[in-house]
mmCIF file of C-alpha atoms in Angstrom:
data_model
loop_
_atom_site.group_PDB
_atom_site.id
_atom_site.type_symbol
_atom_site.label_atom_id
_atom_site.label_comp_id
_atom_site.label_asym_id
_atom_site.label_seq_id
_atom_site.Cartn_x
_atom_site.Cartn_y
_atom_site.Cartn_z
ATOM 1 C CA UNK F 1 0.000 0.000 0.000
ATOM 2 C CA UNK F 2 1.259 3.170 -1.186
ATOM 3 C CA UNK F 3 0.420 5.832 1.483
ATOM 4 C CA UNK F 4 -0.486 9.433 -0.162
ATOM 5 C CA UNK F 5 2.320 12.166 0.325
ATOM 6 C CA UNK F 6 1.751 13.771 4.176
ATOM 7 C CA UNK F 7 1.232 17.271 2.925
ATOM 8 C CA UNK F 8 -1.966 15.937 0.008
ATOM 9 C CA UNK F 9 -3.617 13.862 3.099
ATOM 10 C CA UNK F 10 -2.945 16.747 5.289
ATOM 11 C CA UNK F 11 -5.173 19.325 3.102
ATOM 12 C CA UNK F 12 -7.857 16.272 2.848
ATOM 13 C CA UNK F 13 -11.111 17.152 5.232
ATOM 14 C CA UNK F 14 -11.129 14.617 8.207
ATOM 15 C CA UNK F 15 -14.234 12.259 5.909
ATOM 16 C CA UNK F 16 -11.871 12.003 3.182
ATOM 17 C CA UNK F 17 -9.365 10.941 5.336
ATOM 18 C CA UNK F 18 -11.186 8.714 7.357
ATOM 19 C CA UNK F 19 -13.000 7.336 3.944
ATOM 20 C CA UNK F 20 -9.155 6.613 3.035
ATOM 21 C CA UNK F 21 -8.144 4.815 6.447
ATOM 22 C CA UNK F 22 -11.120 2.508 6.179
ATOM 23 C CA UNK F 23 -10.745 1.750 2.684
ATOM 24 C CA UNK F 24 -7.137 0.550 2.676
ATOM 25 C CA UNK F 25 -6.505 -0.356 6.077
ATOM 26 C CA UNK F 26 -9.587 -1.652 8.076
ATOM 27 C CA UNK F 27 -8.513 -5.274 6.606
ATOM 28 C CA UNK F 28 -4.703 -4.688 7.783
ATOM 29 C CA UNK F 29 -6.078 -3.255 11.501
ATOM 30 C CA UNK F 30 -8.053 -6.763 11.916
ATOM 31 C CA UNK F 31 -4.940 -8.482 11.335
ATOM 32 C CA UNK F 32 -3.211 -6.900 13.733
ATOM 33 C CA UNK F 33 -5.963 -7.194 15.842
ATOM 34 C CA UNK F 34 -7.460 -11.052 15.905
ATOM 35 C CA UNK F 35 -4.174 -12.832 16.871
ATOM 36 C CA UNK F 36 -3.606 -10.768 19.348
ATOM 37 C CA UNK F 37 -7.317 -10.996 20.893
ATOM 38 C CA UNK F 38 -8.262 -14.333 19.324
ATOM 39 C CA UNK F 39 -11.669 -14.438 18.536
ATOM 40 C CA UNK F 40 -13.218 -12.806 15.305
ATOM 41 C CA UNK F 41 -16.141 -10.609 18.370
ATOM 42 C CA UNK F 42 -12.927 -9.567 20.222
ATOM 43 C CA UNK F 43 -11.571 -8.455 17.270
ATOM 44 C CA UNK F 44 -14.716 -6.842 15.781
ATOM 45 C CA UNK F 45 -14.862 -5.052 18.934
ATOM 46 C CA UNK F 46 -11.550 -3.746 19.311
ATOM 47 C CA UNK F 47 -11.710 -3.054 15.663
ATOM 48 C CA UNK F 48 -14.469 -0.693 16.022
ATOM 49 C CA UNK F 49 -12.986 1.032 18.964
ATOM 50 C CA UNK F 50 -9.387 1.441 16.736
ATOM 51 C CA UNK F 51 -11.600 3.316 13.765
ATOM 52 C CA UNK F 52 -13.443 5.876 16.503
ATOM 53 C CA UNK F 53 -9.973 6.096 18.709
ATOM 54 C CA UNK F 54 -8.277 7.245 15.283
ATOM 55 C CA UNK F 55 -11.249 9.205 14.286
ATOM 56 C CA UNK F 56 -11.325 11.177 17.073
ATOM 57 C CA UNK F 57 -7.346 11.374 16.926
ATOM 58 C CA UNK F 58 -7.238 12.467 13.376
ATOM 59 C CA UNK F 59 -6.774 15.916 14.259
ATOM 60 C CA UNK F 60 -3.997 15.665 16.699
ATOM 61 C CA UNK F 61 -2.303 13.312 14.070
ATOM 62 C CA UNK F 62 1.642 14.905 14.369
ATOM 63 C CA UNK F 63 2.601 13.086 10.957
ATOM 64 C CA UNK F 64 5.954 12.009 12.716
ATOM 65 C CA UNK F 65 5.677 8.716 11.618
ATOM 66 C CA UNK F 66 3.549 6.789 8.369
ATOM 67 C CA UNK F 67 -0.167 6.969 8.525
ATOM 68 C CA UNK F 68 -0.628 2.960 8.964
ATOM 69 C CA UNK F 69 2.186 3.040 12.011
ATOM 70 C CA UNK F 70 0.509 5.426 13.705
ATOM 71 C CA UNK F 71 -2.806 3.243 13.427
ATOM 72 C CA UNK F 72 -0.904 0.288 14.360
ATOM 73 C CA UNK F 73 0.220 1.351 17.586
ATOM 74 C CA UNK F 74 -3.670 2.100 17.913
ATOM 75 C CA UNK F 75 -4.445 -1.070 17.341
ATOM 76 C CA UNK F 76 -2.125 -2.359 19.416
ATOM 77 C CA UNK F 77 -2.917 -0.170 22.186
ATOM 78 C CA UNK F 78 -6.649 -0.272 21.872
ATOM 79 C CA UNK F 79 -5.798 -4.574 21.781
ATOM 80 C CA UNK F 80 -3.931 -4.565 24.456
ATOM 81 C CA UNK F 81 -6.513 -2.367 26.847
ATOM 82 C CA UNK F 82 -8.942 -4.773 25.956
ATOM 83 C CA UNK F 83 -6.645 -7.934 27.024
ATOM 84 C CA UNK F 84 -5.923 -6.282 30.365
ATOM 85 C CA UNK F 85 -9.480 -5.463 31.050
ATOM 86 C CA UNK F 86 -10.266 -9.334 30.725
ATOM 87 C CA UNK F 87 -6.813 -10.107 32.836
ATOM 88 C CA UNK F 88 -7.752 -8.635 36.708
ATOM 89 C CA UNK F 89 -6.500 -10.860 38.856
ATOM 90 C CA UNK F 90 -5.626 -13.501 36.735
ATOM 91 C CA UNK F 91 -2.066 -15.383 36.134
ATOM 92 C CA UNK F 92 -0.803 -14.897 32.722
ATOM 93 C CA UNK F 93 -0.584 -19.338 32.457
ATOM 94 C CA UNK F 94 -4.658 -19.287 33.073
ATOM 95 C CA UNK F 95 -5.345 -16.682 30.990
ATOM 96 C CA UNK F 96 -3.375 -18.234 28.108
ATOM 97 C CA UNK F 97 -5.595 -21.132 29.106
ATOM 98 C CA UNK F 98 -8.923 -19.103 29.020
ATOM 99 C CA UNK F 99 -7.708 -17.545 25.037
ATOM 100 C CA UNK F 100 -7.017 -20.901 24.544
ATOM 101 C CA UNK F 101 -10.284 -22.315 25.147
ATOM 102 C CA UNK F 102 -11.801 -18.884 23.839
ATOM 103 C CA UNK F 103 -9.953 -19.738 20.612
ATOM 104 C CA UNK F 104 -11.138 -23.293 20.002
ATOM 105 C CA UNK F 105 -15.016 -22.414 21.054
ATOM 106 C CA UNK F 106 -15.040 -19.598 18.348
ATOM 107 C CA UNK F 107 -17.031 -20.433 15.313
ATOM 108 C CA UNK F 108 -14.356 -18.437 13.543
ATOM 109 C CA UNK F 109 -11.567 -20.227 14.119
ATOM 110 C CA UNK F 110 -10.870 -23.627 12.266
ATOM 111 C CA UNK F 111 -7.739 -24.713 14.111
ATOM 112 C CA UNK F 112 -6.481 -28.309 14.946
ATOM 113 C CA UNK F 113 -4.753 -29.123 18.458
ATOM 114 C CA UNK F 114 -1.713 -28.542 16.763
ATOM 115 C CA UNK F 115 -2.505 -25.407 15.546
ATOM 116 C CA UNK F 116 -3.781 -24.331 18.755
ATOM 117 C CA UNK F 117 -0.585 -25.032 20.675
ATOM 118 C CA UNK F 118 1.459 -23.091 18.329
ATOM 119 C CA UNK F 119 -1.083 -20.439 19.333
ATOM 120 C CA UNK F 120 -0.209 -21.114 22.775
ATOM 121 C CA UNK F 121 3.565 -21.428 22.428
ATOM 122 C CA UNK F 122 3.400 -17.750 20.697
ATOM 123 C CA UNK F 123 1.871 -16.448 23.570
ATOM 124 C CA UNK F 124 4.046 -17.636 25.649
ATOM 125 C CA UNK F 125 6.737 -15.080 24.017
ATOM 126 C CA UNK F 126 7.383 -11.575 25.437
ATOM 127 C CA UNK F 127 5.132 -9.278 23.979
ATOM 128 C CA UNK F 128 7.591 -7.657 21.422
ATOM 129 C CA UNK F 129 8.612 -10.924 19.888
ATOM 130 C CA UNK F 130 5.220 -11.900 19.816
ATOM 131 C CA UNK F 131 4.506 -8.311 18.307
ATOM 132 C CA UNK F 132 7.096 -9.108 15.472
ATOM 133 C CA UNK F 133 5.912 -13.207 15.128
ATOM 134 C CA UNK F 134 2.638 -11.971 14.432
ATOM 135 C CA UNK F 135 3.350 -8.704 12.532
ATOM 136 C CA UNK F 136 5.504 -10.782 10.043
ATOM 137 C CA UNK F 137 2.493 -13.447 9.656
ATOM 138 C CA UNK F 138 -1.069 -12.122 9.817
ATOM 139 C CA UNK F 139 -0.393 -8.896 8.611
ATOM 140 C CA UNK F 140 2.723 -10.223 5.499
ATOM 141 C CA UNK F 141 4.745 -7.354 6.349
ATOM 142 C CA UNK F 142 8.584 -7.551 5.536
ATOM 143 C CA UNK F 143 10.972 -7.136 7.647
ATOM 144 C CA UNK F 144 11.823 -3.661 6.942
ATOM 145 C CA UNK F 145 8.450 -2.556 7.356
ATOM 146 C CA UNK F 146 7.920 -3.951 10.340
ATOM 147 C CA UNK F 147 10.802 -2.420 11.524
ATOM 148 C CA UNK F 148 9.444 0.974 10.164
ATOM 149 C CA UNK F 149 6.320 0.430 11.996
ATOM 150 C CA UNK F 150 8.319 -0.756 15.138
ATOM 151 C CA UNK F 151 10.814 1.992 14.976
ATOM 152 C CA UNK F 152 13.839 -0.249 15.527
ATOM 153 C CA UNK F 153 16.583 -1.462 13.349
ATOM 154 C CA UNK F 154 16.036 -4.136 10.827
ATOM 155 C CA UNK F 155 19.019 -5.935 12.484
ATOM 156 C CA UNK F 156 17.873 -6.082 15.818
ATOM 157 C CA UNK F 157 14.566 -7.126 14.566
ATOM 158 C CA UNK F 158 15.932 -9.987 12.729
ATOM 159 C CA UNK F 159 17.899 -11.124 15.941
ATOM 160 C CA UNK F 160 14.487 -10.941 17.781
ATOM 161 C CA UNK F 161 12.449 -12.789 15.424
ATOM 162 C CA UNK F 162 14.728 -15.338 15.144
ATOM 163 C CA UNK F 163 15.468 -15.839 19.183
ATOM 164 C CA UNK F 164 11.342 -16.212 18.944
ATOM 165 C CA UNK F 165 10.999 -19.078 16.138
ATOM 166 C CA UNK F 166 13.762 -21.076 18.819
ATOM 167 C CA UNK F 167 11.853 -20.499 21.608
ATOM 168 C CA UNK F 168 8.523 -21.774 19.566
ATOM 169 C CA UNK F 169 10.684 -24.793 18.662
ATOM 170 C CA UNK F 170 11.734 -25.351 21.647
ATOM 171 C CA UNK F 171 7.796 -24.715 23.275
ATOM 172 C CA UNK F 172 6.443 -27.641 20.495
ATOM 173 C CA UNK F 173 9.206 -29.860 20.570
ATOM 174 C CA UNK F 174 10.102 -29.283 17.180
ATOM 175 C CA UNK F 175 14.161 -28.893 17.911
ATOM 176 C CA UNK T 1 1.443 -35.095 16.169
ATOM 177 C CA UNK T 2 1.733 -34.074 12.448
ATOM 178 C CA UNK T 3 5.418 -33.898 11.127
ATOM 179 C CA UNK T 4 4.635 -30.033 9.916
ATOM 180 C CA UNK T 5 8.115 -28.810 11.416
ATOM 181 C CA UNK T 6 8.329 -25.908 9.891
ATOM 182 C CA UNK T 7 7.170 -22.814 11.846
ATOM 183 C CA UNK T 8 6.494 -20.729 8.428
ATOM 184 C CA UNK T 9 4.388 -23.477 7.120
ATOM 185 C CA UNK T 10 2.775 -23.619 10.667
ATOM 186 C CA UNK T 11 2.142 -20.202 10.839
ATOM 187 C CA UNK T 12 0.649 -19.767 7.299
ATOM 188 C CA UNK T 13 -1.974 -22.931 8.824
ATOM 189 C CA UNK T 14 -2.588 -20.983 11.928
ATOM 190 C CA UNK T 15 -3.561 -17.633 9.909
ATOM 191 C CA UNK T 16 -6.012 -19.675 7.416
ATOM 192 C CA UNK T 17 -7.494 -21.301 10.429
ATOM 193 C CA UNK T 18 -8.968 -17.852 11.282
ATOM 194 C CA UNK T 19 -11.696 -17.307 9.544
ATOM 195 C CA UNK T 20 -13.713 -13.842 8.780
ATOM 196 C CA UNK T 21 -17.657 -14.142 8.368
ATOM 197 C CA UNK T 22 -18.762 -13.540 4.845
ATOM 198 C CA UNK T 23 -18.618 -9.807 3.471
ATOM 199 C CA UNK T 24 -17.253 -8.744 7.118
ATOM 200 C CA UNK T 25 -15.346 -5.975 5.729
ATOM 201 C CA UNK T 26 -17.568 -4.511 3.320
ATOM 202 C CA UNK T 27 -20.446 -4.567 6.180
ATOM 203 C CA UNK T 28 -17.699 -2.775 8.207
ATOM 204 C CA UNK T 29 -17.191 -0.512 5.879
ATOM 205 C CA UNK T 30 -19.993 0.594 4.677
ATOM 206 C CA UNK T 31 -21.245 1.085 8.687
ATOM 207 C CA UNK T 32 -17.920 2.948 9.293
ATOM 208 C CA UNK T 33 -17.359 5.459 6.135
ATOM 209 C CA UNK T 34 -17.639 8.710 6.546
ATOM 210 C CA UNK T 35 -20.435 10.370 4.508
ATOM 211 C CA UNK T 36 -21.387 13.901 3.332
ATOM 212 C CA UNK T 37 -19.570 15.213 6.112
ATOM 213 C CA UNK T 38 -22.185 15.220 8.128
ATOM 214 C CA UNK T 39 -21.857 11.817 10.272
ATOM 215 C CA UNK T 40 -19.468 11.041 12.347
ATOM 216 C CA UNK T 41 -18.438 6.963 11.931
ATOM 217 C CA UNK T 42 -19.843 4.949 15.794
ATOM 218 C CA UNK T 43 -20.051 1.706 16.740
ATOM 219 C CA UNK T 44 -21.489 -0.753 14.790
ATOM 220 C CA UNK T 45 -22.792 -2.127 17.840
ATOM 221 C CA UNK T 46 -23.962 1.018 19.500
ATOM 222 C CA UNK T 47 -26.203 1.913 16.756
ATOM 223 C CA UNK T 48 -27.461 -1.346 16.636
ATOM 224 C CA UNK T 49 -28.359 -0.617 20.027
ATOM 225 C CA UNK T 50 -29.837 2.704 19.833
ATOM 226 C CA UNK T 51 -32.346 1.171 16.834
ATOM 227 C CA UNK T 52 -33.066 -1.507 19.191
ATOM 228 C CA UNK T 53 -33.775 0.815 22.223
ATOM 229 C CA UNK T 54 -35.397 3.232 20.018
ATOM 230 C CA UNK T 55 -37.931 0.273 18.285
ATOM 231 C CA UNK T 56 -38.634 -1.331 21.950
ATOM 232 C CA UNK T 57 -39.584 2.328 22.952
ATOM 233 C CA UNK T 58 -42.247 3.047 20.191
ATOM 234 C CA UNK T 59 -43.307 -0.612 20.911
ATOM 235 C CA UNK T 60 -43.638 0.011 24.478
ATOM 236 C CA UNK T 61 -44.900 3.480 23.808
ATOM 237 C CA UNK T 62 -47.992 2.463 22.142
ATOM 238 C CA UNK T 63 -48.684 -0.586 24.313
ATOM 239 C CA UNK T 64 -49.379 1.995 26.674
ATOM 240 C CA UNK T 65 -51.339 3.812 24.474
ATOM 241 C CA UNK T 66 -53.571 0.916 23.333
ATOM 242 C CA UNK T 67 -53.684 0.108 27.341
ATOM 243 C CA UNK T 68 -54.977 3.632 28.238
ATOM 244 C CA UNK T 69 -57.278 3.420 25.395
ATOM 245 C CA UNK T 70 -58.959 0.502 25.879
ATOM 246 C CA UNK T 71 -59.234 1.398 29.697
ATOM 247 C CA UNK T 72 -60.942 4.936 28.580
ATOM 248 C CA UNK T 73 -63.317 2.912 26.017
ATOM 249 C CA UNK T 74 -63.739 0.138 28.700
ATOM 250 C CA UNK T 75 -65.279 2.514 31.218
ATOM 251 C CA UNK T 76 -67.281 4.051 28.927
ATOM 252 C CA UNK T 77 -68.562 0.599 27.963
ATOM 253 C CA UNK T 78 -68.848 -0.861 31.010
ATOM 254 C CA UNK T 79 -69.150 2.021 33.833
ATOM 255 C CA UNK T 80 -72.453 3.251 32.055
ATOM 256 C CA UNK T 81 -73.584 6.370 34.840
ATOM 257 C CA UNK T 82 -75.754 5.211 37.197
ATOM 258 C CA UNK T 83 -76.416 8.886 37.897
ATOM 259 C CA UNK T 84 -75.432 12.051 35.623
ATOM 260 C CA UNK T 85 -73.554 15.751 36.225
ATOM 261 C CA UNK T 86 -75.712 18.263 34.993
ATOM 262 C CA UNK T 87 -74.632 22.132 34.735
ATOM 263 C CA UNK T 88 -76.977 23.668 36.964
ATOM 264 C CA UNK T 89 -77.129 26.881 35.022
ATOM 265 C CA UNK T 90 -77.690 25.708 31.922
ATOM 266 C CA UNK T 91 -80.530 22.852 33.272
ATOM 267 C CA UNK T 92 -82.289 25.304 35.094
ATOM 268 C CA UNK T 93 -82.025 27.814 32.149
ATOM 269 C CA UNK T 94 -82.760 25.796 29.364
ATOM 270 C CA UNK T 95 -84.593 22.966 30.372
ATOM 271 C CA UNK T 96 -87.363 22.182 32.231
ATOM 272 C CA UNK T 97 -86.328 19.988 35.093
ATOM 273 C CA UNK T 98 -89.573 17.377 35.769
ATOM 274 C CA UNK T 99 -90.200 16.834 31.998
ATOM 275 C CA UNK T 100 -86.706 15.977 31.712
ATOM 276 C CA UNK T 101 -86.187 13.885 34.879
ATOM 277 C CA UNK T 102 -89.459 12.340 34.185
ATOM 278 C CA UNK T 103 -88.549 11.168 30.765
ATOM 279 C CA UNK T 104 -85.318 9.700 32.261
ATOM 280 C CA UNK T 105 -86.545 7.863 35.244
ATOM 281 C CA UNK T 106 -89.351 6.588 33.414
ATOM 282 C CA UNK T 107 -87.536 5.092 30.571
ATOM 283 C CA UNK T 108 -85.335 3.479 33.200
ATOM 284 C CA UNK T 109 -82.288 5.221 31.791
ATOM 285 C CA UNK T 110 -81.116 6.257 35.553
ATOM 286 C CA UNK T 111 -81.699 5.741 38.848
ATOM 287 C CA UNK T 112 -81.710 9.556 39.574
ATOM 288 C CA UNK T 113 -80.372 12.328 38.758
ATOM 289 C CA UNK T 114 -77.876 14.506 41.029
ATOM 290 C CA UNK T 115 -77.184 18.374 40.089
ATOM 291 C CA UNK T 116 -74.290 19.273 40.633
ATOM 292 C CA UNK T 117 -73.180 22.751 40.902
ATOM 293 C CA UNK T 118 -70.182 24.269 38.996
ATOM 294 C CA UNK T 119 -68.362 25.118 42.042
ATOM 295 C CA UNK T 120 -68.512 21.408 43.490
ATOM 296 C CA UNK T 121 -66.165 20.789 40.585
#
């Protein structure tokens, strides 16, 4: 996706640009969203909540960064509110448990055990590995844009993503 | 277990097993784009809502109606006066008391009649 030059989306009225956020990255914001909340209502949900959150924020939009990073960390945030509301007084091994289950119940999701403890052995990952796991496979970014969206060095990122595919290995046996 | 030991083939199973109901996006879109300037995109849900709320208050809104009506057209049906206000002025100016209380009590239409001032309002 080619984002339109800062200064043209800039002079756009806040419809147009919202009209243009929708269009071309509604489908990208659910992928960031679903594996990270599981279940296609969670997503929905915390979909909806990313458009108004970036609706409302359009204005105060500084244009330090790309268009779809700024909505990303949106997303994320907005995802990661939603996880923590669901997570009072709960250990992170029975909430894992409780996506788990939340996974495999959801008419949305056509996953077989195996599938589902790869899903489990990602979350198992600190959260900016599993940022990167999931960035590089739901959403088919490349490395470098990840790392543009990230704002970290394609090298590091690499070294990350790679200490993360051992440690799924390692979590499924697969060594 | 399945021998699929590679995490990238793994991971491209994982993302196909999650599925998107039919037309999802366009439904979201459609609810979500910004039109004429004039409407600012909500929550799917929250409109949903407020047509909801909004339907089950007409609904309610004229049960009540159709309650208070019937009520009014049941009394008038059933609670036939077993005696009747009269203006006093007007009875007394107009009409001629007896002949008209006659009439009445003869016919059986009333018991009796009770005149009733203006002031015991």
């Amino acid at each position: 996706m080619v984002e339109p030059g800062i200064q043209a989306f800039k002079q756009w009225d806040k419809g147009k640009k919202m009209n243009w956020i929708m269009k071309n990255y509604s489908k990208d914001l659910y992928w960031v969203i679903r594996p990270i909340v599981k279940t296609h209502e969670n997503a929905d949900d915390v979909l909806q909540n990313t458009l108004i959150k970036a609706y409302k924020s359009l204005d105060s939009f500084k244009y330090n960064s790309k268009i779809f990073s700024w909505l990303y960390r949106i997303a994320v945030n907005e995802s990661l509110n939603f996880l923590k509301k669901n997570a009072k007084h709960k250990t992170n091994e029975c909430l894992n448990e409780e996506w788990i289950v939340a996974l495999r119940n959801d008419p949305y999701f056509e996953g077989d055990e195996i599938l589902l403890q790869l899903e489990k052995a990602i979350t198992t990952l600190p959260p900016r590995q599993q940022e990167i796991f999931r960035l590089k496979y739901f959403s088919d970014k490349t490395f470098g844009e990840i790392a543009d969206i990230l704002g970290v060095s394609t090298g590091s990122l690499k070294a990350s993503y790679h200490l993360a595919v051992k440690k799924i290995k390692n979590e499924l046996n697969l060594l | 277990m399945k021998q699929k030991q590679n995490i990238e083939e793994l991971m491209q199973h994982l993302k196909s097993a999650y599925k998107v109901p039919e037309n999802y996006f366009e439904e979201l879109n459609s609810d979500f784009m910004y039109e004429d300037n004039k409407k600012a995109p909500s929550k799917k849900t929250f409109s949903t809502l407020s047509i909801a709320a909004s339907i089950l208050l007409i609904f309610g809104l004229s049960l009540y109606w159709f309650a208070k009506k019937d009520e009014i057209s049941l009394q008038d049906k059933y609670e036939s006066p077993t005696h009747v206000s009269v203006n006093e002025d007007a009875f007394f100016n107009d009409i001629d008391e007896e002949i008209i209380e006659d009439y009445i009590v003869e016919n059986g239409l009333i018991d009796e009649i009770y005149i009733e001032s203006e002031t015991n309002n």
